[in-house]
Amino acid sequence: MFTVLKKLAWFFRMNWKRYTLAIGLLIIVGVIDVIPPKLIGYAIDGIHMGTLTGTKLVQLLAFWGALIIVGYTLSYVWLYQLFGGAFVLERVLRSRFMRHLLRMTPTFYEKYRTGDLMARATNDLQAVSTTAGFGILTFVDSTLFMLTILCMMGFFISWELTIAAILPLPLMAVAITIYGGRIHKRFTQAQDAFGKMNDSVLETIAGVRVIRAFVQERASERQFGRMTDDVYRKSLAVAVIDALFEPTVKILVG
């Protein structure tokens, strides 16, 4: 992910205001998100000690409601800025890719299959766009937001309990590293299969008269069916690894 983000540095410099605002608001929302648990703790302590009066409860609920409104508003803004930037990036890359293809010589198209180029123009660009959106979100959540939570727990609750709570993090890092390597390998295989399927479709359409002349319609259908099954299996293999991320995190944290 960091390699991709480094290669996109030119786009981040071009849209630095958008990303500065998005990351700044994301940090503020992260701070706001750790306040409600403290309010719940304050309310429970007040009930237990008998010090929570009706006036304090109303004030507590009013403050909590204000936090919800502010947090929702700021979340809307940073979501719009961050993922809006990802969509802008995809549009820019797609336009540049198209201009680049139009400048290429016939030799280039003899070397690279049309199906692979189509795969790069669709799935690959979408993956880069996702990295520019969810990648930055994950990076901020895993660093700054995590530090906010640790500081909140350490200063206001207990450093000993905080250290005990973060013990699963090394195991989580190892698991995610393993998953990341496997998903990269399987995603590459799925993209190759998708490119081959695109090539097959283009060749079939270009040679449809020959196929019909030699009565090869059924054979062509069977070949296409095998290719789509291959794409399905390899895409499913990617989804299986991707689906392991959230359960692994929840199990380790739990």
PDB file of C-alpha atoms in Angstrom:
ATOM      1  CA  MET A   1       0.000   0.000   0.000  1.00  0.00           C
ATOM      2  CA  PHE A   2       2.776   2.433   0.917  1.00  0.00           C
ATOM      3  CA  THR A   3       4.424   1.849  -2.461  1.00  0.00           C
ATOM      4  CA  VAL A   4       1.217   2.824  -4.247  1.00  0.00           C
ATOM      5  CA  LEU A   5       0.706   5.878  -2.027  1.00  0.00           C
ATOM      6  CA  LYS A   6       4.290   6.970  -2.694  1.00  0.00           C
ATOM      7  CA  LYS A   7       3.722   6.730  -6.449  1.00  0.00           C
ATOM      8  CA  LEU A   8       0.577   8.850  -6.035  1.00  0.00           C
ATOM      9  CA  ALA A   9       2.474  11.633  -4.260  1.00  0.00           C
ATOM     10  CA  TRP A  10       2.017  13.882  -7.320  1.00  0.00           C
ATOM     11  CA  PHE A  11      -1.764  13.661  -6.964  1.00  0.00           C
ATOM     12  CA  PHE A  12      -1.675  14.322  -3.216  1.00  0.00           C
ATOM     13  CA  ARG A  13       0.483  17.408  -3.800  1.00  0.00           C
ATOM     14  CA  MET A  14      -1.963  18.587  -6.458  1.00  0.00           C
ATOM     15  CA  ASN A  15      -4.931  18.136  -4.068  1.00  0.00           C
ATOM     16  CA  TRP A  16      -3.170  18.862  -0.776  1.00  0.00           C
ATOM     17  CA  LYS A  17      -5.986  21.074   0.521  1.00  0.00           C
ATOM     18  CA  ARG A  18      -8.557  18.321   0.048  1.00  0.00           C
ATOM     19  CA  TYR A  19      -6.443  15.680   1.791  1.00  0.00           C
ATOM     20  CA  THR A  20      -5.250  17.988   4.563  1.00  0.00           C
ATOM     21  CA  LEU A  21      -8.871  18.828   5.394  1.00  0.00           C
ATOM     22  CA  ALA A  22      -9.933  15.168   5.195  1.00  0.00           C
ATOM     23  CA  ILE A  23      -7.123  13.898   7.445  1.00  0.00           C
ATOM     24  CA  GLY A  24      -7.526  16.792   9.900  1.00  0.00           C
ATOM     25  CA  LEU A  25     -11.255  16.177  10.268  1.00  0.00           C
ATOM     26  CA  LEU A  26     -10.652  12.439  10.500  1.00  0.00           C
ATOM     27  CA  ILE A  27      -8.354  13.036  13.467  1.00  0.00           C
ATOM     28  CA  ILE A  28     -10.909  15.320  15.138  1.00  0.00           C
ATOM     29  CA  VAL A  29     -13.670  12.747  14.625  1.00  0.00           C
ATOM     30  CA  GLY A  30     -11.376  10.116  16.116  1.00  0.00           C
ATOM     31  CA  VAL A  31     -10.995  12.245  19.257  1.00  0.00           C
ATOM     32  CA  ILE A  32     -14.772  12.769  19.398  1.00  0.00           C
ATOM     33  CA  ASP A  33     -15.382   9.018  19.089  1.00  0.00           C
ATOM     34  CA  VAL A  34     -13.476   8.243  22.293  1.00  0.00           C
ATOM     35  CA  ILE A  35     -15.509  10.682  24.388  1.00  0.00           C
ATOM     36  CA  PRO A  36     -18.885   8.791  24.538  1.00  0.00           C
ATOM     37  CA  PRO A  37     -17.413   5.745  26.364  1.00  0.00           C
ATOM     38  CA  LYS A  38     -16.030   8.155  28.973  1.00  0.00           C
ATOM     39  CA  LEU A  39     -19.465   9.753  29.317  1.00  0.00           C
ATOM     40  CA  ILE A  40     -21.028   6.320  29.831  1.00  0.00           C
ATOM     41  CA  GLY A  41     -18.461   5.576  32.507  1.00  0.00           C
ATOM     42  CA  TYR A  42     -19.185   8.920  34.174  1.00  0.00           C
ATOM     43  CA  ALA A  43     -22.924   8.198  34.155  1.00  0.00           C
ATOM     44  CA  ILE A  44     -22.481   4.688  35.590  1.00  0.00           C
ATOM     45  CA  ASP A  45     -20.181   6.011  38.327  1.00  0.00           C
ATOM     46  CA  GLY A  46     -22.736   8.717  39.119  1.00  0.00           C
ATOM     47  CA  ILE A  47     -25.529   6.169  39.418  1.00  0.00           C
ATOM     48  CA  HIS A  48     -23.362   3.932  41.595  1.00  0.00           C
ATOM     49  CA  MET A  49     -22.280   6.772  43.870  1.00  0.00           C
ATOM     50  CA  GLY A  50     -25.730   8.402  43.884  1.00  0.00           C
ATOM     51  CA  THR A  51     -24.378  11.715  42.579  1.00  0.00           C
ATOM     52  CA  LEU A  52     -26.091  11.709  39.163  1.00  0.00           C
ATOM     53  CA  THR A  53     -28.959  14.167  39.484  1.00  0.00           C
ATOM     54  CA  GLY A  54     -31.650  14.819  36.903  1.00  0.00           C
ATOM     55  CA  THR A  55     -29.995  18.085  35.880  1.00  0.00           C
ATOM     56  CA  LYS A  56     -26.618  16.411  35.359  1.00  0.00           C
ATOM     57  CA  LEU A  57     -28.267  13.642  33.350  1.00  0.00           C
ATOM     58  CA  VAL A  58     -29.950  16.177  31.059  1.00  0.00           C
ATOM     59  CA  GLN A  59     -26.662  18.031  30.622  1.00  0.00           C
ATOM     60  CA  LEU A  60     -24.887  14.752  29.901  1.00  0.00           C
ATOM     61  CA  LEU A  61     -27.457  13.738  27.261  1.00  0.00           C
ATOM     62  CA  ALA A  62     -27.387  17.226  25.700  1.00  0.00           C
ATOM     63  CA  PHE A  63     -23.589  17.129  25.471  1.00  0.00           C
ATOM     64  CA  TRP A  64     -23.753  13.635  23.997  1.00  0.00           C
ATOM     65  CA  GLY A  65     -26.329  14.745  21.418  1.00  0.00           C
ATOM     66  CA  ALA A  66     -24.140  17.687  20.444  1.00  0.00           C
ATOM     67  CA  LEU A  67     -21.182  15.312  19.996  1.00  0.00           C
ATOM     68  CA  ILE A  68     -23.291  13.093  17.733  1.00  0.00           C
ATOM     69  CA  ILE A  69     -24.326  16.034  15.534  1.00  0.00           C
ATOM     70  CA  VAL A  70     -20.808  17.452  15.319  1.00  0.00           C
ATOM     71  CA  GLY A  71     -19.275  14.027  14.672  1.00  0.00           C
ATOM     72  CA  TYR A  72     -21.815  13.209  11.955  1.00  0.00           C
ATOM     73  CA  THR A  73     -21.286  16.560  10.233  1.00  0.00           C
ATOM     74  CA  LEU A  74     -17.501  16.278  10.292  1.00  0.00           C
ATOM     75  CA  SER A  75     -17.681  12.647   9.143  1.00  0.00           C
ATOM     76  CA  TYR A  76     -19.772  13.686   6.142  1.00  0.00           C
ATOM     77  CA  VAL A  77     -17.187  16.322   5.191  1.00  0.00           C
ATOM     78  CA  TRP A  78     -14.125  14.073   5.498  1.00  0.00           C
ATOM     79  CA  LEU A  79     -15.861  11.209   3.693  1.00  0.00           C
ATOM     80  CA  TYR A  80     -16.778  13.554   0.840  1.00  0.00           C
ATOM     81  CA  GLN A  81     -13.267  14.987   0.616  1.00  0.00           C
ATOM     82  CA  LEU A  82     -11.360  11.708   0.975  1.00  0.00           C
ATOM     83  CA  PHE A  83     -13.413   9.422  -1.254  1.00  0.00           C
ATOM     84  CA  GLY A  84     -14.261  12.272  -3.612  1.00  0.00           C
ATOM     85  CA  GLY A  85     -10.512  12.604  -4.126  1.00  0.00           C
ATOM     86  CA  ALA A  86     -10.312   8.880  -4.872  1.00  0.00           C
ATOM     87  CA  PHE A  87     -12.946   9.236  -7.603  1.00  0.00           C
ATOM     88  CA  VAL A  88     -11.107  12.243  -9.055  1.00  0.00           C
ATOM     89  CA  LEU A  89      -7.887  10.219  -9.080  1.00  0.00           C
ATOM     90  CA  GLU A  90      -9.564   7.371 -10.955  1.00  0.00           C
ATOM     91  CA  ARG A  91     -10.912   9.797 -13.550  1.00  0.00           C
ATOM     92  CA  VAL A  92      -7.488  11.432 -14.023  1.00  0.00           C
ATOM     93  CA  LEU A  93      -5.687   8.082 -14.318  1.00  0.00           C
ATOM     94  CA  ARG A  94      -8.269   6.745 -16.747  1.00  0.00           C
ATOM     95  CA  SER A  95      -7.896   9.830 -18.969  1.00  0.00           C
ATOM     96  CA  ARG A  96      -4.100   9.612 -18.865  1.00  0.00           C
ATOM     97  CA  PHE A  97      -4.214   5.907 -19.630  1.00  0.00           C
ATOM     98  CA  MET A  98      -6.442   6.494 -22.642  1.00  0.00           C
ATOM     99  CA  ARG A  99      -4.185   9.252 -23.971  1.00  0.00           C
ATOM    100  CA  HIS A 100      -1.194   6.977 -23.501  1.00  0.00           C
ATOM    101  CA  LEU A 101      -2.852   4.161 -25.440  1.00  0.00           C
ATOM    102  CA  LEU A 102      -3.658   6.492 -28.326  1.00  0.00           C
ATOM    103  CA  ARG A 103       0.031   7.414 -28.626  1.00  0.00           C
ATOM    104  CA  MET A 104       1.263   3.814 -28.775  1.00  0.00           C
ATOM    105  CA  THR A 105       2.511   2.210 -31.993  1.00  0.00           C
ATOM    106  CA  PRO A 106       1.126  -1.033 -33.522  1.00  0.00           C
ATOM    107  CA  THR A 107       4.145  -2.873 -32.093  1.00  0.00           C
ATOM    108  CA  PHE A 108       2.911  -2.098 -28.598  1.00  0.00           C
ATOM    109  CA  TYR A 109      -0.445  -3.768 -29.301  1.00  0.00           C
ATOM    110  CA  GLU A 110       1.319  -6.799 -30.752  1.00  0.00           C
ATOM    111  CA  LYS A 111       3.271  -7.174 -27.518  1.00  0.00           C
ATOM    112  CA  TYR A 112       0.429  -6.559 -25.035  1.00  0.00           C
ATOM    113  CA  ARG A 113      -2.918  -8.302 -25.231  1.00  0.00           C
ATOM    114  CA  THR A 114      -6.031  -6.188 -25.527  1.00  0.00           C
ATOM    115  CA  GLY A 115      -7.655  -8.087 -22.670  1.00  0.00           C
ATOM    116  CA  ASP A 116      -4.794  -7.185 -20.316  1.00  0.00           C
ATOM    117  CA  LEU A 117      -5.079  -3.531 -21.295  1.00  0.00           C
ATOM    118  CA  MET A 118      -8.817  -3.635 -20.602  1.00  0.00           C
ATOM    119  CA  ALA A 119      -8.166  -5.220 -17.205  1.00  0.00           C
ATOM    120  CA  ARG A 120      -5.728  -2.443 -16.361  1.00  0.00           C
ATOM    121  CA  ALA A 121      -8.221   0.190 -17.501  1.00  0.00           C
ATOM    122  CA  THR A 122     -10.946  -1.213 -15.234  1.00  0.00           C
ATOM    123  CA  ASN A 123     -10.013  -3.348 -12.228  1.00  0.00           C
ATOM    124  CA  ASP A 124      -6.444  -2.082 -11.778  1.00  0.00           C
ATOM    125  CA  LEU A 125      -7.401   1.583 -11.865  1.00  0.00           C
ATOM    126  CA  GLN A 126     -10.278   0.913  -9.499  1.00  0.00           C
ATOM    127  CA  ALA A 127      -7.873  -0.825  -7.101  1.00  0.00           C
ATOM    128  CA  VAL A 128      -5.557   2.205  -7.165  1.00  0.00           C
ATOM    129  CA  SER A 129      -8.534   4.465  -6.480  1.00  0.00           C
ATOM    130  CA  THR A 130      -9.554   2.281  -3.547  1.00  0.00           C
ATOM    131  CA  THR A 131      -6.036   2.536  -2.127  1.00  0.00           C
ATOM    132  CA  ALA A 132      -6.194   6.342  -2.339  1.00  0.00           C
ATOM    133  CA  GLY A 133      -9.431   6.239  -0.326  1.00  0.00           C
ATOM    134  CA  PHE A 134      -9.538   3.292   2.049  1.00  0.00           C
ATOM    135  CA  GLY A 135      -5.727   3.091   2.132  1.00  0.00           C
ATOM    136  CA  ILE A 136      -5.387   6.540   3.681  1.00  0.00           C
ATOM    137  CA  LEU A 137      -8.349   5.871   5.975  1.00  0.00           C
ATOM    138  CA  THR A 138      -6.747   2.631   7.202  1.00  0.00           C
ATOM    139  CA  PHE A 139      -3.368   4.326   7.664  1.00  0.00           C
ATOM    140  CA  VAL A 140      -4.840   7.148   9.777  1.00  0.00           C
ATOM    141  CA  ASP A 141      -7.018   4.755  11.800  1.00  0.00           C
ATOM    142  CA  SER A 142      -4.117   2.403  12.467  1.00  0.00           C
ATOM    143  CA  THR A 143      -1.735   5.176  13.591  1.00  0.00           C
ATOM    144  CA  LEU A 144      -3.245   8.442  14.810  1.00  0.00           C
ATOM    145  CA  PHE A 145      -6.608   7.037  15.907  1.00  0.00           C
ATOM    146  CA  MET A 146      -4.868   4.138  17.634  1.00  0.00           C
ATOM    147  CA  LEU A 147      -2.586   6.586  19.476  1.00  0.00           C
ATOM    148  CA  THR A 148      -5.647   8.593  20.523  1.00  0.00           C
ATOM    149  CA  ILE A 149      -7.282   5.487  21.976  1.00  0.00           C
ATOM    150  CA  LEU A 150      -4.089   4.404  23.759  1.00  0.00           C
ATOM    151  CA  CYS A 151      -3.573   7.853  25.264  1.00  0.00           C
ATOM    152  CA  MET A 152      -7.198   8.012  26.385  1.00  0.00           C
ATOM    153  CA  MET A 153      -6.952   4.584  28.007  1.00  0.00           C
ATOM    154  CA  GLY A 154      -3.514   5.189  29.473  1.00  0.00           C
ATOM    155  CA  PHE A 155      -4.113   8.626  31.002  1.00  0.00           C
ATOM    156  CA  PHE A 156      -7.740   8.274  32.078  1.00  0.00           C
ATOM    157  CA  ILE A 157      -8.071   4.570  32.910  1.00  0.00           C
ATOM    158  CA  SER A 158      -4.962   2.468  33.502  1.00  0.00           C
ATOM    159  CA  TRP A 159      -1.597   2.023  31.812  1.00  0.00           C
ATOM    160  CA  GLU A 160      -1.450  -1.590  32.982  1.00  0.00           C
ATOM    161  CA  LEU A 161      -4.828  -2.358  31.419  1.00  0.00           C
ATOM    162  CA  THR A 162      -3.794  -0.518  28.251  1.00  0.00           C
ATOM    163  CA  ILE A 163      -0.656  -2.624  27.868  1.00  0.00           C
ATOM    164  CA  ALA A 164      -2.695  -5.793  28.412  1.00  0.00           C
ATOM    165  CA  ALA A 165      -5.208  -4.648  25.796  1.00  0.00           C
ATOM    166  CA  ILE A 166      -2.576  -4.117  23.070  1.00  0.00           C
ATOM    167  CA  LEU A 167      -0.906  -7.514  23.528  1.00  0.00           C
ATOM    168  CA  PRO A 168      -2.757  -9.000  20.507  1.00  0.00           C
ATOM    169  CA  LEU A 169      -1.447  -6.261  18.174  1.00  0.00           C
ATOM    170  CA  PRO A 170       1.804  -8.085  17.194  1.00  0.00           C
ATOM    171  CA  LEU A 171      -0.198 -11.218  16.350  1.00  0.00           C
ATOM    172  CA  MET A 172      -2.606  -9.082  14.352  1.00  0.00           C
ATOM    173  CA  ALA A 173       0.279  -7.491  12.431  1.00  0.00           C
ATOM    174  CA  VAL A 174       1.705 -10.918  11.546  1.00  0.00           C
ATOM    175  CA  ALA A 175      -1.702 -12.220  10.417  1.00  0.00           C
ATOM    176  CA  ILE A 176      -2.434  -9.170   8.265  1.00  0.00           C
ATOM    177  CA  THR A 177       1.030  -9.368   6.678  1.00  0.00           C
ATOM    178  CA  ILE A 178       0.408 -13.003   5.729  1.00  0.00           C
ATOM    179  CA  TYR A 179      -3.057 -12.195   4.391  1.00  0.00           C
ATOM    180  CA  GLY A 180      -1.697  -9.236   2.445  1.00  0.00           C
ATOM    181  CA  GLY A 181       0.910 -11.354   0.641  1.00  0.00           C
ATOM    182  CA  ARG A 182      -1.618 -14.035  -0.269  1.00  0.00           C
ATOM    183  CA  ILE A 183      -4.285 -11.606  -1.430  1.00  0.00           C
ATOM    184  CA  HIS A 184      -1.750  -9.823  -3.650  1.00  0.00           C
ATOM    185  CA  LYS A 185      -0.772 -13.111  -5.290  1.00  0.00           C
ATOM    186  CA  ARG A 186      -4.380 -14.214  -5.796  1.00  0.00           C
ATOM    187  CA  PHE A 187      -5.458 -10.795  -7.055  1.00  0.00           C
ATOM    188  CA  THR A 188      -2.725 -10.925  -9.712  1.00  0.00           C
ATOM    189  CA  GLN A 189      -3.913 -14.362 -10.809  1.00  0.00           C
ATOM    190  CA  ALA A 190      -7.526 -13.158 -10.952  1.00  0.00           C
ATOM    191  CA  GLN A 191      -6.496 -10.176 -13.080  1.00  0.00           C
ATOM    192  CA  ASP A 192      -4.593 -12.432 -15.490  1.00  0.00           C
ATOM    193  CA  ALA A 193      -7.642 -14.667 -15.841  1.00  0.00           C
ATOM    194  CA  PHE A 194      -9.845 -11.613 -16.416  1.00  0.00           C
ATOM    195  CA  GLY A 195      -7.472 -10.391 -19.133  1.00  0.00           C
ATOM    196  CA  LYS A 196      -7.510 -13.776 -20.888  1.00  0.00           C
ATOM    197  CA  MET A 197     -11.304 -13.806 -20.794  1.00  0.00           C
ATOM    198  CA  ASN A 198     -11.415 -10.337 -22.376  1.00  0.00           C
ATOM    199  CA  ASP A 199      -9.037 -11.492 -25.113  1.00  0.00           C
ATOM    200  CA  SER A 200     -11.207 -14.521 -25.791  1.00  0.00           C
ATOM    201  CA  VAL A 201     -14.325 -12.351 -26.118  1.00  0.00           C
ATOM    202  CA  LEU A 202     -12.612  -9.959 -28.520  1.00  0.00           C
ATOM    203  CA  GLU A 203     -11.232 -12.794 -30.645  1.00  0.00           C
ATOM    204  CA  THR A 204     -14.639 -14.486 -30.741  1.00  0.00           C
ATOM    205  CA  ILE A 205     -16.391 -11.291 -31.829  1.00  0.00           C
ATOM    206  CA  ALA A 206     -13.734 -10.556 -34.455  1.00  0.00           C
ATOM    207  CA  GLY A 207     -13.915 -14.093 -35.848  1.00  0.00           C
ATOM    208  CA  VAL A 208     -17.614 -14.747 -35.399  1.00  0.00           C
ATOM    209  CA  ARG A 209     -18.101 -15.358 -39.134  1.00  0.00           C
ATOM    210  CA  VAL A 210     -15.406 -18.018 -39.152  1.00  0.00           C
ATOM    211  CA  ILE A 211     -16.876 -19.643 -36.038  1.00  0.00           C
ATOM    212  CA  ARG A 212     -20.314 -19.818 -37.629  1.00  0.00           C
ATOM    213  CA  ALA A 213     -18.905 -21.012 -40.949  1.00  0.00           C
ATOM    214  CA  PHE A 214     -17.249 -24.015 -39.245  1.00  0.00           C
ATOM    215  CA  VAL A 215     -20.199 -24.564 -36.869  1.00  0.00           C
ATOM    216  CA  GLN A 216     -18.060 -23.964 -33.754  1.00  0.00           C
ATOM    217  CA  GLU A 217     -20.670 -22.062 -31.746  1.00  0.00           C
ATOM    218  CA  ARG A 218     -21.047 -24.737 -29.053  1.00  0.00           C
ATOM    219  CA  ALA A 219     -17.279 -25.235 -28.777  1.00  0.00           C
ATOM    220  CA  SER A 220     -16.841 -21.473 -28.409  1.00  0.00           C
ATOM    221  CA  GLU A 221     -19.508 -21.386 -25.695  1.00  0.00           C
ATOM    222  CA  ARG A 222     -17.816 -24.216 -23.791  1.00  0.00           C
ATOM    223  CA  GLN A 223     -14.436 -22.472 -24.019  1.00  0.00           C
ATOM    224  CA  PHE A 224     -15.941 -19.213 -22.762  1.00  0.00           C
ATOM    225  CA  GLY A 225     -17.692 -21.107 -19.949  1.00  0.00           C
ATOM    226  CA  ARG A 226     -14.377 -22.603 -18.813  1.00  0.00           C
ATOM    227  CA  MET A 227     -12.761 -19.163 -18.820  1.00  0.00           C
ATOM    228  CA  THR A 228     -15.575 -17.543 -16.831  1.00  0.00           C
ATOM    229  CA  ASP A 229     -15.414 -20.408 -14.322  1.00  0.00           C
ATOM    230  CA  ASP A 230     -11.661 -19.794 -13.984  1.00  0.00           C
ATOM    231  CA  VAL A 231     -12.233 -16.069 -13.394  1.00  0.00           C
ATOM    232  CA  TYR A 232     -14.952 -16.910 -10.866  1.00  0.00           C
ATOM    233  CA  ARG A 233     -12.764 -19.355  -8.931  1.00  0.00           C
ATOM    234  CA  LYS A 234      -9.790 -16.994  -8.791  1.00  0.00           C
ATOM    235  CA  SER A 235     -11.934 -14.003  -7.828  1.00  0.00           C
ATOM    236  CA  LEU A 236     -13.567 -16.130  -5.131  1.00  0.00           C
ATOM    237  CA  ALA A 237     -10.110 -17.051  -3.831  1.00  0.00           C
ATOM    238  CA  VAL A 238      -9.383 -13.332  -3.450  1.00  0.00           C
ATOM    239  CA  ALA A 239     -12.698 -12.786  -1.651  1.00  0.00           C
ATOM    240  CA  VAL A 240     -12.003 -15.670   0.753  1.00  0.00           C
ATOM    241  CA  ILE A 241      -8.735 -14.115   1.951  1.00  0.00           C
ATOM    242  CA  ASP A 242     -10.285 -10.646   2.041  1.00  0.00           C
ATOM    243  CA  ALA A 243     -13.131 -11.971   4.203  1.00  0.00           C
ATOM    244  CA  LEU A 244     -10.641 -13.225   6.808  1.00  0.00           C
ATOM    245  CA  PHE A 245      -9.381  -9.763   7.756  1.00  0.00           C
ATOM    246  CA  GLU A 246     -12.305  -8.578   9.887  1.00  0.00           C
ATOM    247  CA  PRO A 247     -12.944 -11.895  11.734  1.00  0.00           C
ATOM    248  CA  THR A 248      -9.224 -12.204  12.533  1.00  0.00           C
ATOM    249  CA  VAL A 249      -9.137  -8.712  14.003  1.00  0.00           C
ATOM    250  CA  LYS A 250     -12.300  -9.280  16.042  1.00  0.00           C
ATOM    251  CA  ILE A 251     -11.148 -12.666  17.353  1.00  0.00           C
ATOM    252  CA  LEU A 252      -7.705 -11.400  18.385  1.00  0.00           C
ATOM    253  CA  VAL A 253      -9.089  -8.246  19.969  1.00  0.00           C
ATOM    254  CA  GLY A 254     -11.892 -10.223  21.655  1.00  0.00           C
TER     255      GLY A 254
END
